XYZ file of C-alpha atoms in Angstrom:
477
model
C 125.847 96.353 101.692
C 124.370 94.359 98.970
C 126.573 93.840 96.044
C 125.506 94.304 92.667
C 124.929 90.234 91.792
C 122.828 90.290 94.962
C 120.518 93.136 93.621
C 120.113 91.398 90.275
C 119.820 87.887 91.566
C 117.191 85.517 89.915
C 114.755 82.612 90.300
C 114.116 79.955 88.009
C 110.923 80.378 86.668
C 110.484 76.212 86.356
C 111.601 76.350 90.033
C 108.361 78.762 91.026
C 105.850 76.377 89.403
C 107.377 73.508 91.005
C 106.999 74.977 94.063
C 102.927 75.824 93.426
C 101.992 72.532 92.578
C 101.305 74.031 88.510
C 102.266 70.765 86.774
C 101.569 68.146 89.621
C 98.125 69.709 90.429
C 98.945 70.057 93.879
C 98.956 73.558 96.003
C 99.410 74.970 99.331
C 95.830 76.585 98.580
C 92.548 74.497 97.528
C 92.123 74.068 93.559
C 88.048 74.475 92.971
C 87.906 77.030 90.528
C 86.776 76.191 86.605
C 86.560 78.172 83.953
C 83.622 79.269 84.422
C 83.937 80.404 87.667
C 87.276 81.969 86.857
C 85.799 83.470 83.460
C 83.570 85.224 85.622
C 86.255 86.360 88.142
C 87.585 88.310 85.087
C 84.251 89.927 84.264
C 82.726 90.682 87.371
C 86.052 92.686 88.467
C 85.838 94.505 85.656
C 82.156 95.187 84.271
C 80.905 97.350 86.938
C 83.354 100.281 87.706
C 83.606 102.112 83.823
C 79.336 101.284 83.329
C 78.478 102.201 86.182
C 79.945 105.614 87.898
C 83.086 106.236 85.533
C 80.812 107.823 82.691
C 80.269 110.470 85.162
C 83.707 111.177 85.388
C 84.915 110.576 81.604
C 81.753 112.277 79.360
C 83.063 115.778 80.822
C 86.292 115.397 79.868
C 85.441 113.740 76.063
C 81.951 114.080 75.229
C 79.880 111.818 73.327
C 83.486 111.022 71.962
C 83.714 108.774 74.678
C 82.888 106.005 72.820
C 85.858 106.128 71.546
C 87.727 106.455 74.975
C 86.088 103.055 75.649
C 87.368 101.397 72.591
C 91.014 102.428 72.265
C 90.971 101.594 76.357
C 89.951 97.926 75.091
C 92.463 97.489 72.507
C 95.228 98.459 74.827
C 93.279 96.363 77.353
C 92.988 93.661 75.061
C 96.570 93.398 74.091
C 97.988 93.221 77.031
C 95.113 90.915 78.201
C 96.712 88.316 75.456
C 99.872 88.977 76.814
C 98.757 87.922 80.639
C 97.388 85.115 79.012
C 100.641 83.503 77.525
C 102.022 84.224 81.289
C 99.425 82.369 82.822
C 99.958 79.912 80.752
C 103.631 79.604 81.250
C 103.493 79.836 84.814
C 99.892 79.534 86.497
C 100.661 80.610 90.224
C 98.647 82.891 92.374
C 100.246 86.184 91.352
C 101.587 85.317 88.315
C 102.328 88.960 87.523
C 103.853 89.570 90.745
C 106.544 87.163 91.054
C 107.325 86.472 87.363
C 107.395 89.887 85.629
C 110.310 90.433 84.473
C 111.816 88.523 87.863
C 113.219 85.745 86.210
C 115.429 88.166 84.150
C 116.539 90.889 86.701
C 115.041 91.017 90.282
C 114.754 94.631 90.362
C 112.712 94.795 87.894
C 110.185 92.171 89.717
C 109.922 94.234 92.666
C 108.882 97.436 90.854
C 106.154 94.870 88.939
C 104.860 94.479 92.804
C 104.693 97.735 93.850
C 102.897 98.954 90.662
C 100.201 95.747 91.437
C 99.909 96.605 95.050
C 98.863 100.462 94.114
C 96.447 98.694 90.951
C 94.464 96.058 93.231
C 94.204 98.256 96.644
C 93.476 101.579 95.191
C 90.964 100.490 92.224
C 88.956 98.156 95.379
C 88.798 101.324 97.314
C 87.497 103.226 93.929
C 84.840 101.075 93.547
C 83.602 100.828 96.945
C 83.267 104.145 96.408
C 80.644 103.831 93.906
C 78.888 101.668 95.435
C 77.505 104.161 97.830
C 75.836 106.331 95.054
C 73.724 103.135 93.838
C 72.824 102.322 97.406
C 71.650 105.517 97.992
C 69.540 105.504 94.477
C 67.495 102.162 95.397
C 67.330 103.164 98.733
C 65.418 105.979 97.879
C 63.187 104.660 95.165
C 62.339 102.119 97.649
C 62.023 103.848 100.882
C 62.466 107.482 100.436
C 65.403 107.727 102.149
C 68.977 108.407 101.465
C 72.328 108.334 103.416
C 73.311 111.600 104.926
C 76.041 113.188 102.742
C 78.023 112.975 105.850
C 78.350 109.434 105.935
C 78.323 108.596 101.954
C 80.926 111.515 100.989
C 84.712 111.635 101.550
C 86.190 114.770 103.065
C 86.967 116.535 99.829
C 83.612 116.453 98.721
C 81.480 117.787 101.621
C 81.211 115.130 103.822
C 83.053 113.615 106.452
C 83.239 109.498 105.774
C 82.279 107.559 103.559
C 80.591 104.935 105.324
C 78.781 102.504 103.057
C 82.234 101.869 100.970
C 83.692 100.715 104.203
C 80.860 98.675 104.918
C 81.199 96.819 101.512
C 85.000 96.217 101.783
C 84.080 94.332 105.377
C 81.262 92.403 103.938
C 83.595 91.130 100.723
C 86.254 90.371 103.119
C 84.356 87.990 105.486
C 83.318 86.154 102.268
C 86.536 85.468 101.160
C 87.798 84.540 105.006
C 84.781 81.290 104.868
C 86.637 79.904 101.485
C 87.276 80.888 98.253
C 85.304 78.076 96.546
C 81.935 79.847 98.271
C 83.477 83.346 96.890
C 83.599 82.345 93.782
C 80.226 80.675 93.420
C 78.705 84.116 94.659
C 80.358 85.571 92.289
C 79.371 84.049 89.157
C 75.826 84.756 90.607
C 76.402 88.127 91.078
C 78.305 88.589 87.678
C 74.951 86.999 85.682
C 72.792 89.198 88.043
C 75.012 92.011 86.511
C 75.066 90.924 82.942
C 71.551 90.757 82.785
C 70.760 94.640 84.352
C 73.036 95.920 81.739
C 70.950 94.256 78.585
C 68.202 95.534 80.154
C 69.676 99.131 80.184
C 70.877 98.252 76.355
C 67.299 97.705 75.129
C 65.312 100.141 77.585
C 68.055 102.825 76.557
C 67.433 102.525 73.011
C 64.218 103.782 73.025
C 65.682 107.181 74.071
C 68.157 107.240 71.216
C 68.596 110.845 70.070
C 71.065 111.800 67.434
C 71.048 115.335 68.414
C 73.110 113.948 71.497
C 75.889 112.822 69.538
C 76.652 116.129 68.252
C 79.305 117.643 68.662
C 80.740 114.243 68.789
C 84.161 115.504 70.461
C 83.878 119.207 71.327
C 87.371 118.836 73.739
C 89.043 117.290 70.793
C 91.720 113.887 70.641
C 93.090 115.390 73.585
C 90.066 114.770 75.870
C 89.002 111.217 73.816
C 93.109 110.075 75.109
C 92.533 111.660 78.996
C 88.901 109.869 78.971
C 90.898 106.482 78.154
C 93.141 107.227 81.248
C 90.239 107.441 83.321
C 88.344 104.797 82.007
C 91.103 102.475 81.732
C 90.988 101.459 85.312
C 88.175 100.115 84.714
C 89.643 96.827 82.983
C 91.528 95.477 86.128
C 89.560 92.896 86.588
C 91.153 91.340 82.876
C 94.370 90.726 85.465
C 92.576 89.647 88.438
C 92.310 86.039 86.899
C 95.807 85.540 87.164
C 95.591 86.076 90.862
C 93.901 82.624 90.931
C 96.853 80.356 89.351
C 97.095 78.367 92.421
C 93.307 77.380 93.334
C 92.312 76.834 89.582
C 91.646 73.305 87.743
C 94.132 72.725 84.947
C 95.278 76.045 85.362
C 97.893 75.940 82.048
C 94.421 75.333 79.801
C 92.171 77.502 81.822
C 93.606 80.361 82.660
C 94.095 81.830 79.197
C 90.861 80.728 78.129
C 89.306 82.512 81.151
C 91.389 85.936 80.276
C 89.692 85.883 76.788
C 86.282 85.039 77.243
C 86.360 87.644 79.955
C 87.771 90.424 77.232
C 85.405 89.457 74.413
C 82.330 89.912 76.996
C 83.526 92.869 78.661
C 84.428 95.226 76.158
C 81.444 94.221 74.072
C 78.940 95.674 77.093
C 81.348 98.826 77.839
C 80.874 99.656 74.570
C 77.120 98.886 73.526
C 76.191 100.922 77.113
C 78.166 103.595 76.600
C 77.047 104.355 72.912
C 73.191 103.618 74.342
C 74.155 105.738 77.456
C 75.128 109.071 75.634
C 72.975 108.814 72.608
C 70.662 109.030 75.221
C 71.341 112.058 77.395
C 73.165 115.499 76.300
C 77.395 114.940 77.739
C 76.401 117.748 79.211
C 73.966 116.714 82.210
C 76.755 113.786 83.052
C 79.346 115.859 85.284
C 78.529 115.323 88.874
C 75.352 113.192 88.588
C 75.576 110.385 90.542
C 73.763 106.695 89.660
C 74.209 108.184 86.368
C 72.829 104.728 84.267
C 69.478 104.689 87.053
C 68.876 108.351 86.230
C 69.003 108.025 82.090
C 66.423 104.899 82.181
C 64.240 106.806 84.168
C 64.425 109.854 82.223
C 63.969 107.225 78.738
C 60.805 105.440 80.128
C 59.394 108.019 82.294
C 58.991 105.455 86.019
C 61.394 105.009 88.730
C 61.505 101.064 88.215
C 64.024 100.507 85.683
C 66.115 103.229 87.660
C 65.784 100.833 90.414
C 65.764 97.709 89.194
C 69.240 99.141 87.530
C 70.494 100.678 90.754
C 69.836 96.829 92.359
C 72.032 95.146 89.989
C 74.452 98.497 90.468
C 75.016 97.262 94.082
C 75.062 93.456 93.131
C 77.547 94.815 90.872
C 79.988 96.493 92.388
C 80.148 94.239 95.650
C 81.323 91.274 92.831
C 83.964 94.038 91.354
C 85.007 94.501 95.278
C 85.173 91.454 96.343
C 86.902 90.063 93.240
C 89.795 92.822 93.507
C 90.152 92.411 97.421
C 91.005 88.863 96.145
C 93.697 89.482 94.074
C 94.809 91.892 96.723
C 95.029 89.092 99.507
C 96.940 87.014 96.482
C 99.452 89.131 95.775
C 100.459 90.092 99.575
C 99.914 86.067 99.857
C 102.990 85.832 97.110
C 105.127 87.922 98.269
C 104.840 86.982 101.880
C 106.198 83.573 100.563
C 108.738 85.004 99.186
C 109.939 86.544 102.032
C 109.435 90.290 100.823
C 106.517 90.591 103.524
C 106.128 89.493 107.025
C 105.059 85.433 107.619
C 101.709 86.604 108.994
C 100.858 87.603 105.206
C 101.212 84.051 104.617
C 99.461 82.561 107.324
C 96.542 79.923 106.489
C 93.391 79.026 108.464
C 93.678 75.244 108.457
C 89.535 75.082 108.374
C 89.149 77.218 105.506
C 92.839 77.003 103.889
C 92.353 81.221 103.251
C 94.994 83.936 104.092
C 92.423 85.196 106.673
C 95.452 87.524 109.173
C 96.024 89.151 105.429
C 92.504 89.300 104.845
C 91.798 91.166 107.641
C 94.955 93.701 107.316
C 94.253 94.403 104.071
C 90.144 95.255 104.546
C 91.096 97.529 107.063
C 93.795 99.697 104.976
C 91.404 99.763 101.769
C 88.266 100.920 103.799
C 90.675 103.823 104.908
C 91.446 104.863 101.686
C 87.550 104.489 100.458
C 86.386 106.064 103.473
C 88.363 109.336 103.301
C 89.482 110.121 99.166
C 87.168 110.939 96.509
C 86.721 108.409 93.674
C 87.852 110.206 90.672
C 91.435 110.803 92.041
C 91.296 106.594 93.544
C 90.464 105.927 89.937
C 93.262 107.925 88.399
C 95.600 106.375 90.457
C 94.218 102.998 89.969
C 94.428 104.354 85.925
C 98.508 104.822 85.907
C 99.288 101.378 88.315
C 97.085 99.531 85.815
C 98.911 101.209 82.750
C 102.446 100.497 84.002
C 101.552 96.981 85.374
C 99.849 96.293 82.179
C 103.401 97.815 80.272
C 105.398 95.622 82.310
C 103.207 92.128 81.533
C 103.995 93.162 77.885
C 107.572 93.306 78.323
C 107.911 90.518 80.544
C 106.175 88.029 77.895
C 109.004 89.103 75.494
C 111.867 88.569 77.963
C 110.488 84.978 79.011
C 110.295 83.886 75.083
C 113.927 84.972 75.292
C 115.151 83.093 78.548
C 112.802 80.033 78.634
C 111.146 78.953 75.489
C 111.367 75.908 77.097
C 108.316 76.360 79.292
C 105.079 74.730 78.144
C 102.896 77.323 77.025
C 98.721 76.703 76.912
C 98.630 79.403 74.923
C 100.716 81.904 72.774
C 100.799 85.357 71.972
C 99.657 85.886 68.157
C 101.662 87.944 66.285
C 104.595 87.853 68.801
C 106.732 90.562 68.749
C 104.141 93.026 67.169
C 101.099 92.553 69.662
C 103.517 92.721 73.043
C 105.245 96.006 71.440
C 102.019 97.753 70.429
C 100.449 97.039 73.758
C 103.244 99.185 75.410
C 103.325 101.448 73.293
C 99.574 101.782 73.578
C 99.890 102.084 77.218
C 102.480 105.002 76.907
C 100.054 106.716 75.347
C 97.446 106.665 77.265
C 100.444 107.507 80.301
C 100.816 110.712 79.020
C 97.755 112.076 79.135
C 97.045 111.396 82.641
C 97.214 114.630 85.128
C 100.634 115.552 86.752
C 99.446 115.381 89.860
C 98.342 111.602 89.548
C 102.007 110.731 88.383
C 103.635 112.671 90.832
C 101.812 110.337 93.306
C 102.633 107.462 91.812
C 106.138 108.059 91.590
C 106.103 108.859 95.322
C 104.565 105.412 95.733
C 107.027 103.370 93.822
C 109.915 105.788 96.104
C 108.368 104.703 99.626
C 108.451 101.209 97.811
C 111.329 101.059 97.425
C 112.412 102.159 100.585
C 110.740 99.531 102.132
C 112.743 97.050 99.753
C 115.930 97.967 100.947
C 114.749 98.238 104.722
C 112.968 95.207 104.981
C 112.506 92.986 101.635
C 115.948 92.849 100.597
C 117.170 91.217 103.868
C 114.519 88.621 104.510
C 113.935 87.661 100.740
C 113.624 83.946 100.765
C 115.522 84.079 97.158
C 118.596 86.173 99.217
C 118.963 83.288 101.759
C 118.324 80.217 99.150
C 115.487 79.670 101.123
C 111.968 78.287 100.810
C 109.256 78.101 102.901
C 106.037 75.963 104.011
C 102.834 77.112 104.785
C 102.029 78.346 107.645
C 99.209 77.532 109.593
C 96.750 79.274 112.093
């Protein structure tokens, strides 16, 4: 029976970024990544999944008032994306959030930040998979005429039986990352200024549609839908996070890291919200429930041809295999982490010695998500994905406050400004948006974070590493 020191035991947080190689620029992974290349880690995991499908999902609920939705989504995202940034600079390891929230103060409290990151990284890739199949189907029939039997593009719930292209996409992003991440991340950045660019395009051809008329009623399900809308959308800034998967295969990862995390905020929430004020200004909030490809449909409605529909629904799929394939990263990362740490099985830790990637984990972890995208609709995965983003994002904020408290010591690359106000309004900006969220989505989660910690006590708490003063190599293939 554990005793109650046991339960509460600690690491040293210098200790962890010894052992990662943070100072000494060595690592048991391969360091390749810049700031570019990172930057756009952060913004192709997150532009993608609120432009693309969410507006579907969140007009209904908020009307044009959504606009709103998107911007007090960013400020909560944004706080808490300054806060990750002081972390990362403190401690740049792969999974920064995983093993140091709140772990070098009380241990318990580290292992609920890892369950609430395993539900935000696996659900939200799943989400957008998702997605991706109602852009396929758009180009592919604009191009050919032909579109995916419901059948095989539509979960259960919704008429069909599996989804099929989702699953397809989460095997595709996964083989990537198996051949190296330095080729992952190059194809990224392509993908991410493939991305950028479709969305200007939908800026400028979108304006020409602009219709007042649309705006009005502004928010005809009053404060109360603009705050659900935010819950919804909110899942859509994971990929703010995601850089801090990265700690251990990035260049000068005390400088870059934070500067990555904020160029990746500033560019983000400036195209959620230019889109999404072109988007319904546009079309009536009325004609956005249920229509799928939703940003392809308004520019051909605006300019009257199918091309900019198309040439949209092309970077749509470019799109939302970066957002994939960035979030099945930090996926692999975290499991990576904690498989060091002894909370996992070894084989979550084992390294090709060719390609120096977590490829057994790879492959476990493709075939789980594609389960999930393959049989649940999107707007419950992106609820879910809403509240483990929230609480992860709550617990980054606290932890930056207990860390200033038990190791001011630490080099920091960068510091929170206006430290204590900014970490405090951040959680109490994600409370907020908590609450609104439906029952049923936190009754879930809380079931989650119970078979958690189940596993914890069946299996983590005896083979921690940190419980037997142990530490471990890597392991190869």
């Amino acid at each position: 029976m554990p005793t109650l020191q046991q339960l509460f035991r600690r690491k040293p947080v210098p200790e962890m970024s010894e052992e990662t190689g943070a100072d000494s620029g060595r690592s048991e992974l391969a360091r390749t990544i810049g700031v570019f290349q990172l930057s756009m880690f952060g913004v192709g995991a997150t532009i993608g999944t609120g432009i693309f499908f969410v507006l579907s999902v969140a007009v209904p609920v908020a009307g044009p008032a959504v606009i709103v939705s998107f911007v007090i989504a960013g400020v909560v995202a944004g706080l808490t994306a300054i806060c990750y940034a002081e972390l990362a600079s403190a401690v740049p390891v792969s999974g920064v959030v995983v093993l140091l929230c709140l772990r070098d103060a009380r241990g318990a409290d580290g292992r609920r930040c890892r369950r609430l990151l395993l539900l935000e990284y696996g659900v939200s890739t799943a989400a957008v998979a998702v997605g991706w199949s109602q852009y396929l189907n758009q180009l592919s029939d604009n191009l050919f005429g032909f579109r995916i039997p419901e059948s095989l593009s539509q979960a259960p719930e919704q008429g069909g039986v599996f989804n099929l292209p989702a699953v397809i996409l989460v095997f595709l992003c996964a083989l990537l990352l198996i051949r190296g991440v330095s080729e992952s991340a190059k194809a990224n950045a392509v993908m991410v200024l493939i991305k950028i660019g479709v969305l200007v395009l939908f800026i400028v051809l979108g304006v020409m549609g602009w219709n007042s008329d649309n705006l009005s009623p502004f928010a005809p399900f009053g404060w109360a839908g603009i705050t659900a809308a935010s819950g919804i959308i909110f899942f859509s800034y994971i990929g703010l996070d995601a850089v801090s998967t990265a700690g251990e295969e990035v260049k000068n990862p005390r400088r870059t890291m934070p500067l990555a995390i904020l160029i990746a905020l500033v560019t983000v929430t400036t195209l959620y919200i230019l889109v999404g004020v072109v988007a319904v200004a546009a079309q009536p909030y009325t004609q956005f429930e249920g229509q799928e490809a939703g940003l392809a449909a308004i520019l051909e409605k605006v300019v009257g041809a199918s091309w900019p529909g198309t040439v949209l629904a092309a970077g749509a799929v470019i799109s939302i295999f970066s957002v994939t394939l960035v979030t099945l990263y930090g996926q692999t990362r975290i499991l990576f982490a904690m498989s060091r740490d002894g909370m996992l099985p070894e084989l979550f830790h084992r390294v090709n010695r060719r390609t120096l990637t977590p490829v057994p984990n790879t492959i476990i972890v493709a075939a789980v998500i594609s389960l999930l995208a393959g049989l649940i609709p999107i707007n419950f995965l992106a609820e879910m994905t809403s509240i483990g983003t929230l609480v992860a994002f709550l617990v980054v904020s606290i932890g930056v406050m207990v860390l200033r408290r038990t190791h001011p010591e630490l080099p920091r690359g960068f510091k929170v400004p206006g430290y204590p106000v900014t970490p405090i309004l951040a959680i109490l900006g994600c409370l907020w948006i908590i609450k609104d969220l439906r029952p049923v989505t936190i009754y879930v989660f809380l079931i989650w974070v119970a078979v958690a910690m189940v596993w914890y006590a069946v299996y983590g708490f005896r083979h921690s590493h940190l419980g037997r003063h142990e530490h471990v190599g890597l392991i190869h293939d």
